[in-house]
Each structure stands twice: as structure tokens, then as C-alpha cells.
Coordinates of C-alpha atoms in Angstrom, one line a residue:
Chain A
M171 CA 0.0 0.0 0.0
L172 CA 1.3 3.4 -0.9
K173 CA -0.1 6.3 1.1
V174 CA 0.7 9.9 0.1
D175 CA -0.9 12.9 1.8
V176 CA 1.3 16.0 1.3
E177 CA 1.0 19.7 1.4
K178 CA 3.5 22.3 0.3
N179 CA 3.5 25.9 -0.7
L180 CA 5.2 26.1 -4.1
K181 CA 6.0 29.2 -6.0
A182 CA 3.2 28.7 -8.5
F183 CA 0.5 27.2 -6.3
H184 CA -0.3 25.4 -3.1
L185 CA 0.2 21.7 -3.6
A186 CA -2.1 19.5 -1.6
S187 CA -2.2 15.9 -2.8
R188 CA -3.6 12.9 -1.3
F189 CA -3.9 9.4 -2.7
E190 CA -3.7 5.7 -1.7
C191 CA -3.1 2.8 -4.0
E192 CA -1.6 -0.7 -4.1
S193 CA 2.1 -0.5 -4.4
S194 CA 2.5 -2.9 -7.2
G195 CA 2.9 -2.7 -11.0
V196 CA 3.2 0.7 -12.6
I197 CA 1.5 3.6 -11.0
A198 CA 1.3 6.6 -13.4
L199 CA 1.2 10.2 -12.2
F200 CA -0.4 12.0 -15.0
G201 CA -1.0 15.7 -15.4
R202 CA 0.0 18.7 -17.5
S203 CA 3.4 20.2 -17.2
G204 CA 3.6 22.2 -14.0
A205 CA 0.8 20.3 -12.3
G206 CA 3.0 19.3 -9.5
K207 CA 3.9 15.7 -10.5
S208 CA 7.6 16.1 -10.1
S209 CA 7.2 17.8 -6.8
I210 CA 5.3 14.8 -5.5
V211 CA 7.9 12.4 -6.7
N212 CA 10.6 14.6 -5.1
M213 CA 8.8 14.5 -1.8
L214 CA 8.6 10.7 -2.1
S215 CA 12.3 10.5 -2.7
G216 CA 13.1 12.8 0.2
L217 CA 14.8 15.4 -2.0
L218 CA 12.0 17.8 -1.2
S219 CA 10.3 18.1 2.2
P220 CA 6.5 18.7 2.4
D221 CA 5.3 21.4 4.7
R222 CA 2.9 19.0 6.2
G223 CA 1.7 15.5 5.7
H224 CA 2.4 11.8 5.7
I225 CA 4.1 9.4 3.3
A226 CA 4.2 5.6 3.8
I227 CA 5.1 2.7 1.6
R228 CA 4.1 -0.8 2.7
D229 CA 3.6 0.4 6.3
R230 CA 7.0 2.0 6.4
V231 CA 6.6 5.7 7.3
L232 CA 9.0 7.9 5.3
F233 CA 7.6 11.2 6.3
D234 CA 5.2 12.3 9.0
S235 CA 5.0 15.9 10.1
D236 CA 3.0 15.1 13.2
Q237 CA 5.4 12.5 14.5
G238 CA 8.4 14.5 13.3
I239 CA 9.6 11.8 11.0
N240 CA 11.6 12.7 7.8
V241 CA 13.8 9.9 6.6
P242 CA 16.7 11.3 4.6
P243 CA 16.8 10.3 0.9
Q244 CA 19.8 8.0 1.3
K245 CA 17.9 5.9 3.9
R246 CA 14.6 5.7 1.9
R247 CA 15.8 3.0 -0.5
L248 CA 13.8 4.3 -3.4
G249 CA 15.4 4.2 -6.9
Y250 CA 15.0 7.4 -8.8
V251 CA 15.3 7.7 -12.6
F252 CA 15.4 11.4 -13.6
Q253 CA 14.4 13.1 -16.7
E254 CA 18.0 13.7 -17.5
D255 CA 20.3 10.7 -17.1
R256 CA 22.4 12.2 -14.3
L257 CA 25.1 9.7 -14.8
F258 CA 28.3 10.4 -12.9
P259 CA 30.8 11.6 -15.5
H260 CA 33.9 10.5 -13.7
L261 CA 32.8 6.8 -13.3
S262 CA 32.6 4.2 -16.0
V263 CA 29.2 2.7 -16.9
R264 CA 30.1 -0.2 -14.5
G265 CA 31.0 2.2 -11.8
N266 CA 27.7 4.0 -12.3
L267 CA 25.7 0.8 -12.2
L268 CA 27.3 -0.4 -9.0
Y269 CA 27.2 2.9 -7.2
G270 CA 23.9 2.2 -5.5
W271 CA 24.5 -1.6 -5.3
N272 CA 27.6 -1.1 -3.3
R273 CA 25.7 1.1 -0.9
A274 CA 22.7 -1.2 -0.5
P275 CA 22.5 -3.4 2.6
R276 CA 24.0 -6.9 1.8
E277 CA 20.7 -8.7 2.5
D278 CA 18.8 -6.4 0.1
R279 CA 21.0 -7.2 -2.9
R280 CA 18.5 -9.5 -4.8
I281 CA 19.1 -7.9 -8.2
Q282 CA 22.6 -8.5 -9.6
L283 CA 24.7 -6.7 -12.1
E284 CA 24.7 -9.6 -14.7
Q285 CA 20.8 -9.7 -14.7
V286 CA 20.5 -6.0 -15.3
V287 CA 23.2 -5.8 -17.9
T288 CA 21.6 -8.6 -19.8
L289 CA 18.1 -7.1 -19.6
L290 CA 19.2 -3.7 -20.7
G291 CA 21.7 -5.0 -23.4
I292 CA 24.5 -2.8 -22.1
E293 CA 27.3 -5.4 -21.9
P294 CA 29.5 -3.7 -24.6
L295 CA 29.2 -0.3 -22.8
L296 CA 30.4 -1.4 -19.3
E297 CA 33.9 0.0 -19.5
R298 CA 32.9 3.3 -21.3
R299 CA 32.4 6.6 -19.7
P300 CA 28.9 8.2 -19.8
G301 CA 30.3 11.0 -22.1
R302 CA 30.7 8.4 -24.9
L303 CA 27.1 7.1 -24.8
S304 CA 24.1 8.1 -26.9
G305 CA 21.0 9.5 -25.2
G306 CA 19.1 6.2 -25.2
E307 CA 22.1 4.3 -23.9
K308 CA 22.6 6.8 -21.1
Q309 CA 18.9 6.5 -20.0
R310 CA 19.2 2.7 -20.1
V311 CA 22.2 2.9 -17.8
A312 CA 20.4 5.2 -15.5
L313 CA 17.5 2.7 -15.3
G314 CA 20.0 0.0 -14.5
R315 CA 21.7 2.1 -11.8
A316 CA 18.4 2.8 -10.0
L317 CA 17.3 -0.8 -10.3
L318 CA 20.6 -2.1 -8.9
A319 CA 20.3 -0.1 -5.8
N320 CA 17.6 -2.8 -5.1
P321 CA 15.0 -0.2 -4.1
S322 CA 11.6 -1.1 -2.6
L323 CA 10.1 1.3 -5.2
L324 CA 11.3 2.9 -8.4
L325 CA 10.5 6.5 -9.1
M326 CA 10.6 7.6 -12.8
D327 CA 10.2 11.3 -13.5
E328 CA 9.5 11.5 -17.2
P329 CA 12.5 9.3 -18.1
L330 CA 11.8 9.5 -21.8
A331 CA 11.0 13.2 -22.0
A332 CA 14.5 14.2 -23.0
L333 CA 14.7 11.7 -25.8
D334 CA 13.4 11.9 -29.4
Q335 CA 10.7 9.6 -30.7
A336 CA 13.2 7.0 -32.0
R337 CA 15.2 6.9 -28.8
K338 CA 11.9 6.6 -26.8
E339 CA 11.1 3.5 -28.8
D340 CA 14.6 2.2 -27.8
V341 CA 14.1 2.7 -24.1
L342 CA 10.4 1.9 -23.7
P343 CA 10.7 -1.9 -24.2
F344 CA 13.3 -2.0 -21.5
I345 CA 11.0 -0.3 -19.0
E346 CA 8.3 -2.9 -19.9
R347 CA 10.8 -5.7 -19.4
L348 CA 11.9 -4.2 -16.1
R349 CA 8.3 -4.0 -15.0
D350 CA 7.7 -7.6 -16.0
D351 CA 10.9 -9.3 -14.8
F352 CA 11.5 -7.6 -11.5
E353 CA 8.9 -7.2 -8.8
V354 CA 9.7 -3.6 -8.1
P355 CA 6.7 -1.3 -8.2
I356 CA 7.2 1.8 -10.3
I357 CA 5.8 5.3 -10.0
Y358 CA 5.9 6.7 -13.4
V359 CA 5.5 10.4 -14.0
S360 CA 4.5 11.5 -17.5
H361 CA 2.4 13.9 -19.4
S362 CA 2.3 11.5 -22.4
M363 CA -0.8 9.4 -22.5
E364 CA 0.8 7.0 -24.9
E365 CA 3.5 6.0 -22.4
I366 CA 1.0 5.7 -19.6
V367 CA -1.4 3.5 -21.6
R368 CA 1.5 1.3 -22.6
L369 CA 3.1 1.0 -19.2
A370 CA 0.7 1.7 -16.3
D371 CA -1.9 -0.2 -14.5
T372 CA -3.0 2.4 -12.0
M373 CA -3.3 6.1 -12.7
V374 CA -3.2 9.1 -10.5
L375 CA -4.6 12.2 -12.2
I376 CA -3.1 15.5 -11.0
S377 CA -4.1 19.0 -11.7
D378 CA -2.8 22.2 -10.1
G379 CA -1.3 20.2 -7.2
Q380 CA -4.5 18.3 -6.4
V381 CA -5.3 14.7 -7.0
E382 CA -8.4 14.6 -9.2
A383 CA -8.8 10.9 -9.5
V384 CA -7.1 7.5 -8.7
G385 CA -7.9 4.2 -10.4
A386 CA -7.3 1.7 -13.2
V387 CA -6.0 3.4 -16.3
D388 CA -9.0 2.4 -18.5
D389 CA -11.5 3.5 -15.8
I390 CA -10.0 6.9 -15.6
M391 CA -9.7 7.2 -19.4
G392 CA -13.4 6.2 -19.7
R393 CA -14.7 9.0 -17.5
L394 CA -16.2 11.9 -19.4
D395 CA -16.1 14.2 -16.4
L396 CA -12.3 13.9 -16.4
R397 CA -11.9 14.7 -20.0
P398 CA -10.8 18.3 -19.5
L399 CA -7.8 16.9 -17.6
T400 CA -7.0 13.8 -19.7
G401 CA -6.9 16.2 -22.7
R402 CA -9.0 16.9 -25.7
Y403 CA -6.5 16.1 -28.4
E404 CA -5.4 13.0 -26.6
A405 CA -9.0 12.0 -26.1
G406 CA -9.7 8.4 -26.6
A407 CA -10.8 5.2 -25.0
V408 CA -8.4 2.7 -23.5
I409 CA -9.6 -0.8 -24.1
A410 CA -8.2 -4.2 -23.3
A411 CA -8.1 -6.9 -25.9
Q412 CA -6.6 -10.3 -26.5
I413 CA -4.7 -11.4 -29.7
S414 CA -6.8 -14.1 -31.3
S415 CA -5.1 -14.7 -34.6
H416 CA -2.6 -13.3 -37.1
D417 CA -3.5 -12.9 -40.8
H418 CA -0.1 -12.9 -42.5
S419 CA -1.4 -12.7 -46.0
F420 CA -3.0 -9.3 -45.3
G421 CA -0.6 -8.3 -42.6
L422 CA -3.3 -7.9 -40.0
T423 CA -3.7 -9.1 -36.4
E424 CA -7.1 -9.9 -35.0
L425 CA -8.0 -8.9 -31.4
Q426 CA -11.0 -9.8 -29.3
F427 CA -12.5 -7.2 -27.0
G428 CA -15.8 -6.7 -25.3
G429 CA -17.4 -5.3 -28.4
G430 CA -16.2 -7.9 -30.9
T431 CA -13.3 -8.2 -33.2
L432 CA -10.7 -5.6 -34.0
R433 CA -8.3 -5.8 -36.9
I434 CA -5.1 -3.8 -36.7
P435 CA -1.7 -3.9 -38.5
L436 CA 0.3 -7.1 -37.8
L437 CA 1.8 -7.3 -34.3
D438 CA 4.9 -9.3 -33.5
M439 CA 3.4 -10.9 -30.4
P440 CA 2.0 -14.4 -29.7
T441 CA -1.7 -15.1 -29.8
G442 CA -3.3 -15.0 -26.4
T443 CA -1.3 -11.9 -25.4
L444 CA -3.4 -9.5 -23.4
L445 CA -3.1 -5.9 -24.8
R446 CA -4.2 -2.5 -23.8
L447 CA -4.8 -0.2 -26.7
R448 CA -6.1 3.3 -27.3
I449 CA -8.7 4.2 -29.9
R450 CA -8.7 8.0 -30.3
A451 CA -12.2 9.5 -30.3
R452 CA -11.5 11.3 -33.6
D453 CA -10.8 8.0 -35.3
V454 CA -14.3 6.6 -34.5
S455 CA -17.3 7.4 -36.7
L456 CA -20.9 6.2 -36.3
A457 CA -23.6 4.8 -38.5
L458 CA -27.2 4.0 -37.6
R459 CA -27.4 0.9 -39.8
P460 CA -24.7 -1.7 -40.4
P461 CA -22.6 -0.2 -43.2
N462 CA -21.9 -2.3 -46.3
D463 CA -19.3 -2.0 -49.0
I464 CA -16.9 0.2 -47.1
S465 CA -13.2 -0.1 -46.6
I466 CA -13.3 0.2 -42.9
Q467 CA -12.3 -3.1 -41.3
N468 CA -13.6 -2.6 -37.8
V469 CA -17.4 -2.3 -37.3
F470 CA -19.0 -3.1 -34.1
K471 CA -22.3 -2.6 -32.3
A472 CA -22.4 -0.1 -29.4
T473 CA -24.9 1.8 -27.3
I474 CA -24.6 5.6 -26.7
V475 CA -24.1 6.1 -23.0
D476 CA -23.3 9.8 -22.7
I477 CA -23.0 12.8 -24.8
G478 CA -20.5 15.5 -24.0
S479 CA -21.5 19.1 -23.6
E480 CA -18.6 20.8 -25.4
T481 CA -18.9 24.2 -27.0
G482 CA -17.8 24.3 -30.6
P483 CA -18.7 22.3 -33.7
Q484 CA -17.6 18.9 -32.3
V485 CA -19.0 16.7 -29.6
D486 CA -17.7 13.5 -27.9
L487 CA -20.0 10.5 -27.4
R488 CA -19.3 7.8 -24.9
L489 CA -20.3 4.4 -26.2
D490 CA -20.7 1.0 -24.5
A491 CA -19.4 -1.8 -26.7
G492 CA -20.1 -5.0 -24.9
G493 CA -18.8 -3.6 -21.6
A494 CA -15.9 -1.7 -23.1
A495 CA -16.0 2.1 -23.2
V496 CA -15.3 3.6 -26.6
W497 CA -15.5 7.3 -27.5
A498 CA -16.5 8.8 -30.8
R499 CA -15.9 12.5 -31.8
I500 CA -18.5 13.7 -34.4
T501 CA -19.8 17.0 -35.5
K502 CA -22.8 18.5 -33.8
R503 CA -24.5 18.6 -37.2
A504 CA -24.2 14.8 -37.4
L505 CA -25.5 14.5 -33.9
V506 CA -28.6 16.5 -34.8
T507 CA -29.3 15.0 -38.3
L508 CA -28.9 11.4 -37.0
K509 CA -31.0 12.2 -33.9
L510 CA -28.4 10.6 -31.6
E511 CA -29.3 10.3 -27.9
P512 CA -28.3 8.2 -25.0
G513 CA -29.6 4.7 -25.2
R514 CA -29.5 4.6 -29.0
E515 CA -27.8 1.7 -30.7
V516 CA -25.2 2.6 -33.3
Y517 CA -22.5 1.0 -35.4
A518 CA -19.1 2.3 -34.6
M519 CA -16.4 2.2 -37.2
V520 CA -12.6 2.4 -36.7
K521 CA -10.0 2.3 -39.5
A522 CA -7.6 -0.6 -38.9
I523 CA -4.6 1.7 -39.3
A524 CA -6.0 4.3 -36.9
V525 CA -5.2 2.2 -33.8
D526 CA -2.5 4.0 -32.0
R527 CA 0.5 1.6 -32.3
H528 CA 2.6 3.5 -29.9
S529 CA 0.0 3.0 -27.2
L530 CA 0.0 -0.8 -27.3
G531 CA 0.8 -2.0 -23.9
R532 CA 0.9 -5.5 -22.6
V533 CA -1.4 -6.1 -19.7
T534 CA 0.3 -7.5 -16.6
G535 CA -1.3 -9.5 -13.8
S536 CA -5.0 -9.8 -13.8
D537 CA -7.4 -9.9 -16.7
R538 CA -9.7 -7.4 -15.1
F539 CA -9.2 -5.0 -18.0
L540 CA -11.0 -7.4 -20.3
S541 CA -14.2 -7.1 -18.5
G542 CA -14.4 -3.3 -19.1
N543 CA -15.7 -1.2 -16.3
Chain B
M17 CA 79.5 26.0 -14.6
Y18 CA 76.5 23.7 -15.0
S19 CA 76.4 22.6 -11.3
L20 CA 74.6 24.6 -8.7
T21 CA 76.5 26.4 -6.0
P22 CA 75.7 25.5 -2.4
L23 CA 73.8 28.7 -1.9
E24 CA 71.7 28.0 -5.0
L25 CA 71.1 24.4 -4.0
D26 CA 70.0 25.5 -0.5
A27 CA 67.7 28.1 -2.0
L28 CA 66.2 25.7 -4.5
Q29 CA 65.6 23.0 -2.0
L30 CA 64.1 25.5 0.4
S31 CA 61.9 27.0 -2.2
L32 CA 60.5 23.6 -3.2
R33 CA 60.0 22.6 0.4
V34 CA 58.3 25.9 1.3
A35 CA 56.0 25.8 -1.7
F36 CA 55.1 22.2 -1.3
F37 CA 54.1 22.6 2.4
A38 CA 52.3 25.9 1.6
V39 CA 50.2 24.0 -1.0
A40 CA 49.7 21.0 1.3
L41 CA 48.5 23.3 4.1
S42 CA 46.1 25.4 1.9
V43 CA 44.4 22.5 0.0
P44 CA 42.2 21.2 2.8
L45 CA 41.6 24.6 4.3
G46 CA 41.0 26.0 0.9
I47 CA 38.4 23.3 0.1
A48 CA 36.7 24.0 3.5
A49 CA 36.7 27.8 2.9
A50 CA 35.4 27.4 -0.7
W51 CA 32.7 25.1 0.5
L52 CA 31.5 27.6 3.1
L53 CA 31.5 30.4 0.5
A54 CA 29.9 28.4 -2.3
R55 CA 27.4 26.3 -0.5
C56 CA 26.5 27.8 2.9
N57 CA 24.8 30.9 4.1
F58 CA 25.7 32.2 7.5
P59 CA 25.9 35.6 9.2
G60 CA 29.2 37.3 8.6
K61 CA 29.7 35.5 5.3
A62 CA 30.7 38.8 3.6
V63 CA 33.3 39.5 6.3
F64 CA 34.7 35.9 6.0
D65 CA 34.9 36.4 2.2
G66 CA 36.8 39.6 2.8
I67 CA 39.2 38.1 5.2
V68 CA 40.0 35.2 2.8
H69 CA 40.7 37.6 0.0
L70 CA 42.7 40.1 2.2
P71 CA 46.1 38.8 1.2
L72 CA 45.3 39.4 -2.4
V73 CA 44.8 43.1 -1.9
L74 CA 47.1 43.9 1.1
P75 CA 50.7 44.7 0.6
P76 CA 52.6 41.5 1.3
V77 CA 54.7 43.3 4.0
V78 CA 51.6 44.1 5.9
V79 CA 50.6 40.4 5.8
G80 CA 54.0 39.5 7.1
Y81 CA 53.7 42.0 9.8
L82 CA 50.3 40.7 10.8
L83 CA 51.6 37.2 10.9
L84 CA 54.4 38.4 13.2
V85 CA 51.9 40.0 15.5
L86 CA 49.8 36.8 15.6
L87 CA 52.3 34.0 15.3
G88 CA 55.6 35.6 16.5
R89 CA 57.0 34.2 19.7
E90 CA 55.5 37.2 21.5
G91 CA 52.4 37.1 19.4
L92 CA 48.8 36.3 20.3
I93 CA 48.8 32.7 19.1
G94 CA 52.6 32.4 18.8
R95 CA 53.2 32.7 22.5
W96 CA 50.7 30.0 23.3
L97 CA 52.3 27.7 20.6
Y98 CA 55.7 28.4 22.1
E99 CA 54.7 27.9 25.7
V100 CA 52.5 24.8 25.3
F101 CA 54.1 23.0 22.3
D102 CA 57.5 24.6 22.2
I103 CA 56.8 25.6 18.6
T104 CA 58.5 28.6 17.0
L105 CA 57.2 29.7 13.6
A106 CA 58.8 33.2 13.1
F107 CA 62.2 33.1 11.4
T108 CA 62.0 29.4 10.5
W109 CA 61.3 27.6 7.2
Q110 CA 57.9 26.5 8.6
G111 CA 57.1 30.2 9.1
A112 CA 58.1 30.8 5.5
A113 CA 55.7 28.0 4.4
I114 CA 52.9 29.6 6.5
A115 CA 53.5 33.0 5.0
A116 CA 53.5 31.6 1.5
A117 CA 50.3 29.6 2.3
V118 CA 48.5 32.7 3.5
M119 CA 49.5 34.7 0.5
A120 CA 48.5 31.9 -1.9
F121 CA 45.2 31.1 0.0
P122 CA 42.9 33.4 -1.9
L123 CA 44.0 32.0 -5.2
M124 CA 43.4 28.5 -4.0
V125 CA 40.0 29.3 -2.6
R126 CA 38.8 31.2 -5.7
S127 CA 39.8 28.3 -8.0
I128 CA 38.1 25.7 -5.9
R129 CA 35.0 27.8 -5.3
L130 CA 34.5 28.3 -9.0
A131 CA 34.8 24.6 -9.5
L132 CA 32.3 23.9 -6.7
E133 CA 29.8 26.4 -8.2
L134 CA 30.0 24.6 -11.5
V135 CA 29.2 21.2 -10.0
D136 CA 25.8 19.9 -11.1
R137 CA 24.0 19.6 -7.8
N138 CA 21.6 17.2 -9.5
L139 CA 24.3 14.6 -9.6
E140 CA 24.7 14.9 -5.8
A141 CA 20.9 14.5 -5.4
A142 CA 21.1 11.4 -7.6
A143 CA 23.9 10.0 -5.3
F144 CA 21.7 10.6 -2.3
T145 CA 18.8 8.6 -3.8
L146 CA 21.3 5.8 -4.4
G147 CA 22.0 5.5 -0.7
A148 CA 25.1 7.7 -0.2
G149 CA 25.3 9.9 2.9
S150 CA 26.6 13.4 2.9
W151 CA 30.3 12.7 3.4
N152 CA 30.1 9.7 1.0
V153 CA 28.6 12.0 -1.7
F154 CA 31.3 14.5 -1.1
F155 CA 34.2 12.1 -1.5
S156 CA 32.7 9.9 -4.2
I157 CA 31.0 12.6 -6.4
T158 CA 31.8 16.2 -5.5
L159 CA 35.6 15.9 -4.9
P160 CA 36.3 14.0 -8.1
L161 CA 34.2 16.6 -10.0
I162 CA 36.1 19.6 -8.6
S163 CA 39.5 17.9 -8.9
P164 CA 40.5 20.0 -12.0
G165 CA 39.7 23.1 -10.0
I166 CA 41.7 21.9 -7.0
L167 CA 44.6 21.1 -9.4
A168 CA 44.4 24.6 -10.9
G169 CA 44.4 26.1 -7.4
C170 CA 47.4 24.0 -6.4
L171 CA 49.4 25.3 -9.4
L172 CA 48.5 28.9 -8.7
A173 CA 49.3 28.5 -5.0
F174 CA 52.6 26.7 -5.8
A175 CA 53.7 29.4 -8.3
R176 CA 52.6 32.1 -5.9
S177 CA 54.6 30.4 -3.1
L178 CA 57.7 30.1 -5.3
G179 CA 57.6 33.9 -5.9
E180 CA 56.6 34.9 -2.4
F181 CA 58.9 37.7 -1.1
G182 CA 57.4 40.4 1.1
A183 CA 55.5 38.4 3.7
T184 CA 58.3 35.9 3.9
I185 CA 61.1 38.4 4.5
T186 CA 59.0 40.1 7.2
F187 CA 57.8 37.1 9.0
A188 CA 60.6 34.5 8.4
A189 CA 63.5 36.9 7.6
N190 CA 66.3 36.2 5.1
I191 CA 68.4 33.5 6.7
P192 CA 70.7 31.5 4.3
G193 CA 69.9 27.8 4.6
A194 CA 66.9 28.4 6.8
T195 CA 64.5 30.8 5.2
Q196 CA 66.3 32.1 2.1
T197 CA 64.2 30.9 -0.8
I198 CA 65.2 31.7 -4.4
P199 CA 63.7 35.2 -4.5
L200 CA 65.3 36.1 -1.2
A201 CA 68.6 34.8 -2.3
L202 CA 68.3 36.8 -5.6
Y203 CA 67.6 39.9 -3.5
S204 CA 70.7 39.3 -1.3
V205 CA 72.9 38.6 -4.3
I206 CA 71.9 41.7 -6.1
Q207 CA 73.0 43.8 -3.1
T208 CA 76.5 42.4 -3.1
P209 CA 79.2 43.8 -5.5
D210 CA 79.7 41.7 -8.7
G211 CA 76.3 40.1 -8.0
E212 CA 75.0 40.4 -11.6
F213 CA 76.1 37.0 -12.8
P214 CA 74.9 35.0 -9.7
A215 CA 71.6 36.9 -9.9
L216 CA 71.2 35.9 -13.6
R217 CA 71.8 32.2 -12.6
L218 CA 69.2 32.4 -9.9
A219 CA 66.7 34.1 -12.3
I220 CA 67.2 31.3 -14.8
L221 CA 66.7 28.7 -12.1
S222 CA 63.5 30.4 -11.2
V223 CA 62.2 30.4 -14.8
V224 CA 63.1 26.7 -15.2
L225 CA 61.3 25.8 -12.0
S226 CA 58.2 27.7 -13.0
F227 CA 58.1 26.0 -16.4
A228 CA 58.5 22.6 -14.8
A229 CA 55.6 23.3 -12.4
L230 CA 53.5 24.5 -15.4
A231 CA 54.3 21.4 -17.4
V232 CA 53.5 19.0 -14.6
S233 CA 50.2 20.7 -14.0
E234 CA 49.3 20.7 -17.6
I235 CA 49.9 16.9 -17.9
L236 CA 47.8 16.3 -14.8
A237 CA 45.0 18.5 -16.0
R238 CA 44.9 16.8 -19.3
R239 CA 44.6 13.4 -17.6
L240 CA 41.8 14.7 -15.3
R241 CA 39.9 16.1 -18.3
T242 CA 39.9 12.9 -20.2
R243 CA 38.9 11.1 -17.1
L244 CA 35.9 13.4 -16.6
A245 CA 34.9 13.7 -20.2
G246 CA 35.1 10.0 -20.9

């Protein structure tokens, strides 16, 4: 169990954040830049002290203003991966990797150098200095260094933000493997919905220093009332699906989800794999009757649950497709001419190539995501 | 012709010894003072800053005189040192080393302070999160990162000590074989009849010594730079 209840006066605003969640898997702190995510992580790490509050991880109290407890960062045993790599320039990659390991209590050293080096594929870099590494390599070493300190929790503050898209794709799979292979819970700060959907199980939504919602990623993403915070452009539903077959002749992969079958460009993953994927609202269109003779590969039946009340020419509809929440963004003109209203049954259409490939994330642990809300 | 006279040999050995001990004395104190100035806020910091820099702006003779007042056998601290530990600093080579150290101190502090201010504190924060305590972070991260600055400070202090004249002659006097460093020997030689040629020899010796110090420091600096840059 992770308990956070902190208050601090920052220059821009008063931060007062409170949340509790299971300390397992990946917990994402999501919010716009300047929402206070990094401050919260810094308070967890001990690098920043709250004015008031309480922080505990698995019943271990790290901070409590009432009891006068403030464990210094070096005693908290939390790994921290920063936005910049922060590798020590005067030490070799090996020296960097072992810096925290050497300082960890002997009985805590479960994770060994060889495991991490193999996982991150940094064997050839071991004797090099950080100055001779590329951005992606540096961040991999930084991941390894934090992991080798054998922390009880890993903090990651936008670890990919300083990398370009190609380097991000280099590093992301390693974070996934790290999540799957080692039982270290991760707190992952990001303002990128793609990364969160791909990596996280639990999501804490933060705005202006306040926690707006805590819950499973697809639950939070499915809530229309949180839309102003989850972002309009990013708007889309996160659904869970399972790979049922691959169609190599057409280069497509078939997925099963609550609403039926989805076809998306071929994935290099075994059948049976549980996936989480995001369908952007602007990629979903609606029809009242089953459409024939069209190129769109994905058509499924859904019921309108809720209609957004946005100003402007567009409107977002929340649909229920066999238990899975899907959103559609259509024009107000279409809304009126089709006489759409909650309870109405429609056919939702999604282009196969529209599915956001960067957002594909493997679901870990339970299959609770398959059941929708 | 190419061998050194006993007077020159004495002066050379003494100069090296004085400069070496002056640097050795001012390195740890210089790091401490630079740390206080770069990292800490305390009442009277401006005054402390002023005192550290005083030898840079005061006439060296004044510094020598102040040392005599403080550390001379009748001085405020000097008397205590003499009575309790039987230590005499004035008019000894140790006194010359202290005079040189005091004169070189501001240069040492400035150089280290500059290096400290350039250290990325984020690296230290990272070291804390990896389980290192304050002293551990200092020795494993901060000290290696400021080592080029310390080296530069050492060179400046060493060179300054080799050339020290005013404070030394006031506090330690000009005793051949005891406190007569190269500049003092040169000064003495010039005042004797037919002293031009021995003076020239001493001047050349001084130039050679300075170049050697510069070369050694350049080699060390290059090594440190490649170590830090990867």
C-alpha cells in the first residue's frame, strides 16, 4: 500500500495531494506540465520536504510531520530515474551501475549486475564513460543504476521526455521488461498518454497540485467528467483486448475485445497476449445501420451512454461496446441529423490503421481489463 | 658551470619545500573555505569572504607584519604555541611556508570555489537517492568533479609560493639555509658587489622551476579532463 498525503506551498500554487493505492505494478502520475507531479515524486524521494503530511510505503513511514519523521533520501531506499540521465561523468558505466548496489545493505541485494546488464543490453558499454554514450544508452544505464540499488520502489520522472521519438522506442521496451521481470513497483510520472497507456496499471490524475482521480487506467480514461484533464487532443478510450489470430497474407492481427473483433496492422506478439490499446475519439465514426461495401475493417455494435456538452462544432460521445468504453468524436451537425441520444444503438467504425500503435501495452497480472468497467 | 653552488642548491631545496608545504596546508583549508563560500549561508559571510581575500589586496609586507603579530614568539597565538608546544614559527622555514600559504590562499579558494559552483547539484541529489550519505557523496562525487579546480588552485598556489617575497622576509626573515628561498637569495645577491652573474643564474633557475611546475600541472590537468569527459 502506498499512502501519500502531502502539502507544500510552491511558488506557482499550493500543492495538496492525497492518494492511496496498491504499491505494485506501474502507478502513473499524470497531469499537464507544472501540475506538481515532479514535486510529489521529489517528496517521495526525500529530496523535497513537504510542509505537512504523511508518506508511507508498505507500512514504512518515510515522512510524518505530526510525528516529526523525515527519513533522509539516502535511507529511503527508493530508486530514482530522472528526466536527465544524471550519470556520474567520472565513473565508468560499470561504476555508475554499481554505485547504488555497493551502498545497498547486503541482505537487500537481490538484483545482480549480470541480470540488469543482460536485460538492458549494455554489456558492450560497461567500461565506457557516460560521455561516450548516446542519449538512449545513457537512459538505459540510468535505469539499471536505479534498479541495482535494489529499491523497494522505483520513481521515474518523465524518463523519456529528453529523448526523441526513435530513442523513446529504444528505451520503452526496457521499461516494460523491467516491469515484467523484477517485482519492483514503479511510480511513473508522465504527461504522455501513450506512455501511460502502454506501461501503467494504475493512474493518479493530478491538476494544479491536487489529485483529481485515482484508479485503473482504462477506468480513468473512460470517464467523461475527467476529459478536460485527460486532454482533448489525446481524447480516446483505452480498451483491453486479446490477440486471437494473425493474418499474415493481409498483414493484420485480430484482437477480441468486449465489443467484438478488431483488426489492426500485424503485431509481433504471440496469440493469447493481453493488450491494452487506445482508440482515439477522432478515429471513430458512427452509423445507424450496419454499413456495407466500405473499406473500414472494424465495425461493431455499441450503445450511446453519454453525450459531452462541449462548446464548438464537435461533440464527444461515450459508447458502450459489450462492456468496453469507446469514444467517438463527431460534428454537432451529425448529432442532430442522426438524432443521436443516450440509449440509441449505433455501429461504430474504426479504421484498422488508426489504432495507435505507440500506445499498445501488454497487460500484466489480472485480466480485469478485459471485463471493461 | 652547470652545477649549482651550495647557496643556489639551498635556495632551490628550500623554495620547493616551502612551496610544497604551503600548498599542502592550503588545500584542505581551501576546500573547506570554498565550501563555506559556495554552499553555505551564515551571518558574517561577507566578512569571511573579505578576510579570505585580504592577502590578495594587502601589501605582502603588511601580511608578514600581521603574521608576526599573531604568530611571532610574543604574538597572540605564537606565545601559546611556544609555551604549550615549544613551537616557534617566526624566522623558520615552517614560518616561511605559512607566510606563503597565507599569500596563496585566496588564489586556491577562488579556484576551488569556482569549480564547486559549477558542479551539477543534481548529480549529488542522484547520489543521495542511491544511498550515499553526505560525506560519502562529497568524497565519491563532489571531490572528483572539482579535482580540476583543485589542481588549478594548487598550481596557482605553488607558483605564488615560489615567488613569495614580502610576507616571507617580514615574518621569516632572510636566513641563508633556513628561510632564504630563491627570490630572497636573488635579492641578497643583487645587493653584493659583482652580483649580476649569480643573480642571472638564480633568475634562470626560477624560470626553469616555474616552467616545470606548469608542465606537470598541464599533464595532470589533461589526464583529469579525459577522465571526466570520458
